[in-house]
PDB file of C-alpha atoms in Angstrom:
ATOM      1  CA  UNK A  26       0.006  -0.003  -0.020  1.00 89.00           C
ATOM      2  CA  UNK A  27       1.048   3.606  -0.560  1.00 93.00           C
ATOM      3  CA  UNK A  28       1.843   5.966   2.282  1.00 97.00           C
ATOM      4  CA  UNK A  29      -0.991   7.753   3.997  1.00 97.00           C
ATOM      5  CA  UNK A  30      -3.627   5.289   2.837  1.00 97.00           C
ATOM      6  CA  UNK A  31      -5.911   3.536   5.253  1.00 97.00           C
ATOM      7  CA  UNK A  32      -5.202  -0.204   5.593  1.00 98.00           C
ATOM      8  CA  UNK A  33      -6.727  -3.043   7.534  1.00 97.00           C
ATOM      9  CA  UNK A  34      -4.864  -4.944  10.249  1.00 97.00           C
ATOM     10  CA  UNK A  35      -5.104  -8.631   9.267  1.00 97.00           C
ATOM     11  CA  UNK A  36      -4.021 -10.253  12.517  1.00 96.00           C
ATOM     12  CA  UNK A  37      -4.434  -9.593  16.207  1.00 96.00           C
ATOM     13  CA  UNK A  38      -1.606  -7.603  17.768  1.00 95.00           C
ATOM     14  CA  UNK A  39      -2.449  -7.758  21.505  1.00 93.00           C
ATOM     15  CA  UNK A  40       0.694  -5.979  22.673  1.00 92.00           C
ATOM     16  CA  UNK A  41      -0.443  -2.885  20.699  1.00 92.00           C
ATOM     17  CA  UNK A  42      -4.164  -3.250  21.516  1.00 90.00           C
ATOM     18  CA  UNK A  43      -5.040  -4.004  17.874  1.00 93.00           C
ATOM     19  CA  UNK A  44      -7.334  -6.667  16.487  1.00 94.00           C
ATOM     20  CA  UNK A  45      -7.749  -8.133  13.022  1.00 95.00           C
ATOM     21  CA  UNK A  46     -10.142  -5.846  11.164  1.00 95.00           C
ATOM     22  CA  UNK A  47      -8.992  -2.573  12.791  1.00 96.00           C
ATOM     23  CA  UNK A  48      -8.315   0.279  10.386  1.00 96.00           C
ATOM     24  CA  UNK A  49      -5.023   2.224  10.517  1.00 97.00           C
ATOM     25  CA  UNK A  50      -3.217   4.796   8.391  1.00 98.00           C
ATOM     26  CA  UNK A  51       0.090   3.679   6.838  1.00 98.00           C
ATOM     27  CA  UNK A  52       2.602   6.448   7.642  1.00 98.00           C
ATOM     28  CA  UNK A  53       5.911   4.746   6.816  1.00 98.00           C
ATOM     29  CA  UNK A  54       7.969   1.621   6.262  1.00 98.00           C
ATOM     30  CA  UNK A  55      10.870   0.349   8.379  1.00 97.00           C
ATOM     31  CA  UNK A  56      13.521  -1.949   6.943  1.00 95.00           C
ATOM     32  CA  UNK A  57      14.541  -4.833   9.221  1.00 93.00           C
ATOM     33  CA  UNK A  58      18.237  -4.355  10.111  1.00 91.00           C
ATOM     34  CA  UNK A  59      18.935  -8.094  10.165  1.00 94.00           C
ATOM     35  CA  UNK A  60      17.150  -8.983   6.915  1.00 92.00           C
ATOM     36  CA  UNK A  61      13.881 -10.131   8.515  1.00 94.00           C
ATOM     37  CA  UNK A  62      10.454  -8.949   7.501  1.00 95.00           C
ATOM     38  CA  UNK A  63      10.094  -5.216   6.979  1.00 97.00           C
ATOM     39  CA  UNK A  64       7.724  -3.271   9.133  1.00 97.00           C
ATOM     40  CA  UNK A  65       4.783  -0.994   8.399  1.00 98.00           C
ATOM     41  CA  UNK A  66       4.490   2.054  10.619  1.00 98.00           C
ATOM     42  CA  UNK A  67       0.792   2.594  11.409  1.00 98.00           C
ATOM     43  CA  UNK A  68      -0.983   5.500  13.019  1.00 98.00           C
ATOM     44  CA  UNK A  69      -4.109   4.507  14.905  1.00 96.00           C
ATOM     45  CA  UNK A  70      -7.067   6.904  15.303  1.00 96.00           C
ATOM     46  CA  UNK A  71     -10.105   6.615  17.513  1.00 93.00           C
ATOM     47  CA  UNK A  72     -13.655   6.849  16.101  1.00 92.00           C
ATOM     48  CA  UNK A  73     -13.661  10.666  16.248  1.00 94.00           C
ATOM     49  CA  UNK A  74     -10.360  11.063  14.414  1.00 94.00           C
ATOM     50  CA  UNK A  75      -7.960  11.636  17.324  1.00 95.00           C
ATOM     51  CA  UNK A  76      -4.560   9.999  17.002  1.00 96.00           C
ATOM     52  CA  UNK A  77      -4.071   7.486  19.842  1.00 93.00           C
ATOM     53  CA  UNK A  78      -0.978   5.500  18.835  1.00 94.00           C
ATOM     54  CA  UNK A  79       1.784   4.878  16.337  1.00 97.00           C
ATOM     55  CA  UNK A  80       2.903   1.236  16.091  1.00 97.00           C
ATOM     56  CA  UNK A  81       5.059  -0.908  13.842  1.00 96.00           C
ATOM     57  CA  UNK A  82       3.597  -4.101  12.436  1.00 96.00           C
ATOM     58  CA  UNK A  83       4.985  -6.707  10.051  1.00 96.00           C
ATOM     59  CA  UNK A  84       4.110  -5.791   6.433  1.00 97.00           C
ATOM     60  CA  UNK A  85       2.344  -9.164   6.210  1.00 97.00           C
ATOM     61  CA  UNK A  86      -0.058  -8.007   9.017  1.00 97.00           C
ATOM     62  CA  UNK A  87      -1.713  -5.292   6.892  1.00 98.00           C
ATOM     63  CA  UNK A  88      -3.839  -5.313   3.777  1.00 97.00           C
ATOM     64  CA  UNK A  89      -5.777  -2.961   1.531  1.00 97.00           C
ATOM     65  CA  UNK A  90      -9.300  -1.882   2.330  1.00 96.00           C
ATOM     66  CA  UNK A  91     -11.827  -3.349  -0.114  1.00 95.00           C
ATOM     67  CA  UNK A  92     -15.205  -2.081  -1.330  1.00 95.00           C
ATOM     68  CA  UNK A  93     -16.995  -5.120   0.170  1.00 94.00           C
ATOM     69  CA  UNK A  94     -15.803  -4.256   3.719  1.00 93.00           C
ATOM     70  CA  UNK A  95     -17.641  -2.180   6.295  1.00 93.00           C
ATOM     71  CA  UNK A  96     -15.775  -0.433   9.154  1.00 90.00           C
ATOM     72  CA  UNK A  97     -16.937  -1.212  12.676  1.00 90.00           C
ATOM     73  CA  UNK A  98     -16.522   0.459  16.066  1.00 91.00           C
ATOM     74  CA  UNK A  99     -15.318  -1.296  19.209  1.00 92.00           C
ATOM     75  CA  UNK A 100     -14.259  -0.178  22.641  1.00 90.00           C
ATOM     76  CA  UNK A 101     -10.578  -0.249  23.349  1.00 83.00           C
ATOM     77  CA  UNK A 102      -9.759  -2.953  25.830  1.00 66.00           C
ATOM     78  CA  UNK A 103      -6.219  -1.574  26.024  1.00 51.00           C
ATOM     79  CA  UNK A 104      -4.911   1.768  24.887  1.00 45.00           C
ATOM     80  CA  UNK A 105      -2.217   1.196  22.279  1.00 44.00           C
TER      81      UNK A 105
END
């Protein structure tokens, strides 16, 4: 995905308070220094548009939003 596009988190990331299906904004990429999987730097917003966290996820843990998907709202069990 291109920078500053919304993406979907495709796997739970409990340490960051994220669940599969959450929407985030891709704000950067981070190359793995030891040759492992590169990271995607994600900014997370609450339902009213306030930034609540910036996290790094494996690139394989994000995907594009698709027309057949509907965003949902959930309460944060843990603030990321």
